Amino acid sequence: MATIFTRIAAGEIPSYKVAENEDYYAFLDINPLAKGHTLVIPKKVEDDYIFNLDPAVYEGLWQFARKVAVALKAAVPCKRVGVAVLGMEVPHTHIHLVPLQTEADLDFRKEHPVFTPEQQAETAAAILAEYEKL
Ligand code: AMP
């Protein structure tokens, strides 16, 4: 199943990449809840519902997300990196990682902050640099 996120992971559609390995990819959300809001995906997806994933793919996704969250927290100072799994919009399993200052930063209904493409590129580069140190 080719989704917009499959095409992002393949480099066919541009994204602000923050981390990658053979099977998984992480990039900035296009409509972030906070600076550094990241989406973590399996490059190939058999199902759009995370709890239907093959157990090995599921485990690998969370292992990768943990590493990305460590890099994210190092690059974007925050109290915690919050986690959400929704999938109401894009039918390709993904984990949201959101740097939190307050609980309200994980409210998808709030007004979203706006960042310029330059700011998004700078944030992604900072997270990638931290990821590469791990
Ligand atoms: P959901 O499927 O409900 O978890 O929401 C999908 C998320 O993907 C939303 O936060 C969108 O802002 C984000 N999104 C949709 N298209 C893109 C894209 N091309 N690049 C980055 N993020 C995207």
PDB file of C-alpha atoms and ligand atoms in Angstrom:
ATOM      1  CA  MET A   1       0.000   0.000   0.000  1.00  0.00           C
ATOM      2  CA  ALA A   2       1.617   3.289  -1.115  1.00  0.00           C
ATOM      3  CA  THR A   3       0.677   6.156   1.173  1.00  0.00           C
ATOM      4  CA  ILE A   4       1.895   9.728   1.352  1.00  0.00           C
ATOM      5  CA  PHE A   5       4.169   8.630   4.219  1.00  0.00           C
ATOM      6  CA  THR A   6       5.591   5.707   2.172  1.00  0.00           C
ATOM      7  CA  ARG A   7       6.479   8.260  -0.485  1.00  0.00           C
ATOM      8  CA  ILE A   8       8.028  10.577   2.121  1.00  0.00           C
ATOM      9  CA  ALA A   9      10.191   7.729   3.477  1.00  0.00           C
ATOM     10  CA  ALA A  10      11.281   6.918  -0.097  1.00  0.00           C
ATOM     11  CA  GLY A  11      12.313  10.546  -0.657  1.00  0.00           C
ATOM     12  CA  GLU A  12       9.694  11.037  -3.398  1.00  0.00           C
ATOM     13  CA  ILE A  13       7.940  13.746  -1.373  1.00  0.00           C
ATOM     14  CA  PRO A  14      10.094  16.223   0.604  1.00  0.00           C
ATOM     15  CA  SER A  15      10.138  16.164   4.391  1.00  0.00           C
ATOM     16  CA  TYR A  16      12.193  17.561   7.266  1.00  0.00           C
ATOM     17  CA  LYS A  17      14.027  14.343   8.140  1.00  0.00           C
ATOM     18  CA  VAL A  18      15.122  13.949  11.758  1.00  0.00           C
ATOM     19  CA  ALA A  19      16.259  10.298  11.793  1.00  0.00           C
ATOM     20  CA  GLU A  20      16.347   7.173   9.666  1.00  0.00           C
ATOM     21  CA  ASN A  21      17.478   3.575   9.694  1.00  0.00           C
ATOM     22  CA  GLU A  22      16.881   0.680   7.327  1.00  0.00           C
ATOM     23  CA  ASP A  23      13.275   0.082   8.334  1.00  0.00           C
ATOM     24  CA  TYR A  24      12.052   3.264  10.032  1.00  0.00           C
ATOM     25  CA  TYR A  25      11.920   6.992   9.302  1.00  0.00           C
ATOM     26  CA  ALA A  26      11.234  10.108  11.399  1.00  0.00           C
ATOM     27  CA  PHE A  27      10.341  13.593  10.146  1.00  0.00           C
ATOM     28  CA  LEU A  28       8.774  16.808  11.373  1.00  0.00           C
ATOM     29  CA  ASP A  29       4.999  17.099  11.333  1.00  0.00           C
ATOM     30  CA  ILE A  30       3.901  19.630   8.707  1.00  0.00           C
ATOM     31  CA  ASN A  31       1.385  21.164  11.136  1.00  0.00           C
ATOM     32  CA  PRO A  32       3.233  20.892  14.447  1.00  0.00           C
ATOM     33  CA  LEU A  33       1.710  21.146  17.908  1.00  0.00           C
ATOM     34  CA  ALA A  34       5.064  22.416  19.193  1.00  0.00           C
ATOM     35  CA  LYS A  35       8.587  23.011  17.937  1.00  0.00           C
ATOM     36  CA  GLY A  36      10.106  19.630  17.072  1.00  0.00           C
ATOM     37  CA  HIS A  37       6.798  17.715  16.738  1.00  0.00           C
ATOM     38  CA  THR A  38       7.983  14.547  15.005  1.00  0.00           C
ATOM     39  CA  LEU A  39       6.286  11.631  13.284  1.00  0.00           C
ATOM     40  CA  VAL A  40       7.895   8.183  13.446  1.00  0.00           C
ATOM     41  CA  ILE A  41       6.918   5.588  10.839  1.00  0.00           C
ATOM     42  CA  PRO A  42       7.808   2.155   9.516  1.00  0.00           C
ATOM     43  CA  LYS A  43       9.001   2.625   5.921  1.00  0.00           C
ATOM     44  CA  LYS A  44       6.793  -0.222   4.779  1.00  0.00           C
ATOM     45  CA  VAL A  45       3.425  -0.609   6.365  1.00  0.00           C
ATOM     46  CA  GLU A  46       1.082  -3.540   6.176  1.00  0.00           C
ATOM     47  CA  ASP A  47      -1.608  -1.886   8.210  1.00  0.00           C
ATOM     48  CA  ASP A  48      -2.594   1.637   9.180  1.00  0.00           C
ATOM     49  CA  TYR A  49      -3.538   0.595  12.726  1.00  0.00           C
ATOM     50  CA  ILE A  50      -0.520   0.318  15.016  1.00  0.00           C
ATOM     51  CA  PHE A  51      -1.898  -2.576  17.040  1.00  0.00           C
ATOM     52  CA  ASN A  52      -2.345  -4.649  13.877  1.00  0.00           C
ATOM     53  CA  LEU A  53       1.375  -4.467  13.046  1.00  0.00           C
ATOM     54  CA  ASP A  54       3.507  -7.573  12.927  1.00  0.00           C
ATOM     55  CA  PRO A  55       4.966  -7.858  16.473  1.00  0.00           C
ATOM     56  CA  ALA A  56       8.572  -7.509  15.244  1.00  0.00           C
ATOM     57  CA  VAL A  57       7.735  -4.366  13.230  1.00  0.00           C
ATOM     58  CA  TYR A  58       5.805  -2.987  16.220  1.00  0.00           C
ATOM     59  CA  GLU A  59       8.731  -3.599  18.610  1.00  0.00           C
ATOM     60  CA  GLY A  60      11.201  -2.101  16.133  1.00  0.00           C
ATOM     61  CA  LEU A  61       9.055   0.983  15.689  1.00  0.00           C
ATOM     62  CA  TRP A  62       9.000   1.703  19.429  1.00  0.00           C
ATOM     63  CA  GLN A  63      12.745   1.001  19.791  1.00  0.00           C
ATOM     64  CA  PHE A  64      13.408   3.525  17.025  1.00  0.00           C
ATOM     65  CA  ALA A  65      10.916   6.025  18.509  1.00  0.00           C
ATOM     66  CA  ARG A  66      12.704   5.822  21.876  1.00  0.00           C
ATOM     67  CA  LYS A  67      16.004   6.785  20.245  1.00  0.00           C
ATOM     68  CA  VAL A  68      14.365   9.605  18.285  1.00  0.00           C
ATOM     69  CA  ALA A  69      12.748  10.896  21.503  1.00  0.00           C
ATOM     70  CA  VAL A  70      16.161  10.999  23.229  1.00  0.00           C
ATOM     71  CA  ALA A  71      17.591  13.004  20.325  1.00  0.00           C
ATOM     72  CA  LEU A  72      14.530  15.244  20.238  1.00  0.00           C
ATOM     73  CA  LYS A  73      14.784  16.087  23.945  1.00  0.00           C
ATOM     74  CA  ALA A  74      18.480  16.897  23.550  1.00  0.00           C
ATOM     75  CA  ALA A  75      17.796  19.214  20.588  1.00  0.00           C
ATOM     76  CA  VAL A  76      14.577  20.860  21.777  1.00  0.00           C
ATOM     77  CA  PRO A  77      14.624  21.606  25.511  1.00  0.00           C
ATOM     78  CA  CYS A  78      11.365  20.408  27.077  1.00  0.00           C
ATOM     79  CA  LYS A  79      10.029  18.837  30.249  1.00  0.00           C
ATOM     80  CA  ARG A  80       9.089  15.591  28.517  1.00  0.00           C
ATOM     81  CA  VAL A  81       8.574  14.200  25.061  1.00  0.00           C
ATOM     82  CA  GLY A  82       4.890  13.293  24.860  1.00  0.00           C
ATOM     83  CA  VAL A  83       3.593  10.428  22.739  1.00  0.00           C
ATOM     84  CA  ALA A  84       0.345  10.113  20.807  1.00  0.00           C
ATOM     85  CA  VAL A  85      -0.985   7.598  18.318  1.00  0.00           C
ATOM     86  CA  LEU A  86      -4.047   8.741  16.387  1.00  0.00           C
ATOM     87  CA  GLY A  87      -4.038   7.835  12.712  1.00  0.00           C
ATOM     88  CA  MET A  88      -7.336   9.592  12.054  1.00  0.00           C
ATOM     89  CA  GLU A  89      -5.940  11.404   9.030  1.00  0.00           C
ATOM     90  CA  VAL A  90      -3.119   9.492   7.330  1.00  0.00           C
ATOM     91  CA  PRO A  91      -3.598   5.713   6.786  1.00  0.00           C
ATOM     92  CA  HIS A  92       0.006   4.756   7.537  1.00  0.00           C
ATOM     93  CA  THR A  93       0.980   3.778  11.079  1.00  0.00           C
ATOM     94  CA  HIS A  94       2.793   6.629  12.834  1.00  0.00           C
ATOM     95  CA  ILE A  95       3.751   7.738  16.335  1.00  0.00           C
ATOM     96  CA  HIS A  96       3.625  11.436  17.238  1.00  0.00           C
ATOM     97  CA  LEU A  97       6.501  12.643  19.473  1.00  0.00           C
ATOM     98  CA  VAL A  98       5.787  16.115  20.876  1.00  0.00           C
ATOM     99  CA  PRO A  99       8.151  18.154  23.102  1.00  0.00           C
ATOM    100  CA  LEU A 100       6.034  19.231  26.070  1.00  0.00           C
ATOM    101  CA  GLN A 101       6.280  22.239  28.334  1.00  0.00           C
ATOM    102  CA  THR A 102       2.743  21.704  29.588  1.00  0.00           C
ATOM    103  CA  GLU A 103       0.020  19.091  29.214  1.00  0.00           C
ATOM    104  CA  ALA A 104      -1.796  21.456  26.829  1.00  0.00           C
ATOM    105  CA  ASP A 105       0.988  21.036  24.253  1.00  0.00           C
ATOM    106  CA  LEU A 106      -0.526  17.647  23.381  1.00  0.00           C
ATOM    107  CA  ASP A 107      -3.977  19.072  22.652  1.00  0.00           C
ATOM    108  CA  PHE A 108      -4.585  18.548  18.922  1.00  0.00           C
ATOM    109  CA  ARG A 109      -7.538  20.998  19.020  1.00  0.00           C
ATOM    110  CA  LYS A 110      -5.451  23.971  20.171  1.00  0.00           C
ATOM    111  CA  GLU A 111      -4.148  26.653  17.832  1.00  0.00           C
ATOM    112  CA  HIS A 112      -0.944  25.312  16.305  1.00  0.00           C
ATOM    113  CA  PRO A 113       2.218  27.438  16.324  1.00  0.00           C
ATOM    114  CA  VAL A 114       3.595  28.402  12.922  1.00  0.00           C
ATOM    115  CA  PHE A 115       7.236  27.916  11.957  1.00  0.00           C
ATOM    116  CA  THR A 116       8.958  29.061   8.782  1.00  0.00           C
ATOM    117  CA  PRO A 117      10.519  26.479   6.454  1.00  0.00           C
ATOM    118  CA  GLU A 118      13.929  27.759   7.620  1.00  0.00           C
ATOM    119  CA  GLN A 119      12.979  27.192  11.274  1.00  0.00           C
ATOM    120  CA  GLN A 120      11.665  23.701  10.496  1.00  0.00           C
ATOM    121  CA  ALA A 121      14.874  22.861   8.586  1.00  0.00           C
ATOM    122  CA  GLU A 122      17.008  24.157  11.475  1.00  0.00           C
ATOM    123  CA  THR A 123      15.034  22.144  14.049  1.00  0.00           C
ATOM    124  CA  ALA A 124      15.227  18.963  11.950  1.00  0.00           C
ATOM    125  CA  ALA A 125      18.990  19.386  11.476  1.00  0.00           C
ATOM    126  CA  ALA A 126      19.489  19.844  15.235  1.00  0.00           C
ATOM    127  CA  ILE A 127      17.533  16.657  16.038  1.00  0.00           C
ATOM    128  CA  LEU A 128      19.359  14.685  13.334  1.00  0.00           C
ATOM    129  CA  ALA A 129      22.717  15.844  14.729  1.00  0.00           C
ATOM    130  CA  GLU A 130      21.723  14.553  18.195  1.00  0.00           C
ATOM    131  CA  TYR A 131      20.410  11.281  16.712  1.00  0.00           C
ATOM    132  CA  GLU A 132      23.714  10.685  14.956  1.00  0.00           C
ATOM    133  CA  LYS A 133      25.561  10.987  18.294  1.00  0.00           C
ATOM    134  CA  LEU A 134      23.574   8.075  19.788  1.00  0.00           C
TER     135      LEU A 134
HETATM  136  P1  AMP B   1      -3.199  11.530  12.316  1.00  0.00           P
HETATM  137  O1  AMP B   1      -3.337  10.579  11.134  1.00  0.00           O
HETATM  138  O2  AMP B   1      -4.537  11.874  12.905  1.00  0.00           O
HETATM  139  O3  AMP B   1      -2.231  11.016  13.350  1.00  0.00           O
HETATM  140  O4  AMP B   1      -2.608  12.906  11.766  1.00  0.00           O
HETATM  141  C1  AMP B   1      -1.679  12.930  10.709  1.00  0.00           C
HETATM  142  C2  AMP B   1      -0.575  13.910  11.004  1.00  0.00           C
HETATM  143  O5  AMP B   1       0.273  13.925   9.870  1.00  0.00           O
HETATM  144  C3  AMP B   1      -1.047  15.353  11.243  1.00  0.00           C
HETATM  145  O6  AMP B   1      -0.449  15.827  12.449  1.00  0.00           O
HETATM  146  C4  AMP B   1      -0.533  16.108  10.008  1.00  0.00           C
HETATM  147  O7  AMP B   1      -0.146  17.432  10.294  1.00  0.00           O
HETATM  148  C5  AMP B   1       0.653  15.253   9.581  1.00  0.00           C
HETATM  149  N1  AMP B   1       0.963  15.310   8.151  1.00  0.00           N
HETATM  150  C6  AMP B   1       0.102  15.130   7.123  1.00  0.00           C
HETATM  151  N2  AMP B   1       0.755  15.225   5.935  1.00  0.00           N
HETATM  152  C7  AMP B   1       2.053  15.481   6.229  1.00  0.00           C
HETATM  153  C8  AMP B   1       3.230  15.694   5.450  1.00  0.00           C
HETATM  154  N3  AMP B   1       3.218  15.662   4.109  1.00  0.00           N
HETATM  155  N4  AMP B   1       4.400  15.919   6.103  1.00  0.00           N
HETATM  156  C9  AMP B   1       4.446  15.964   7.449  1.00  0.00           C
HETATM  157  N5  AMP B   1       3.364  15.765   8.241  1.00  0.00           N
HETATM  158  C10 AMP B   1       2.179  15.528   7.644  1.00  0.00           C
END
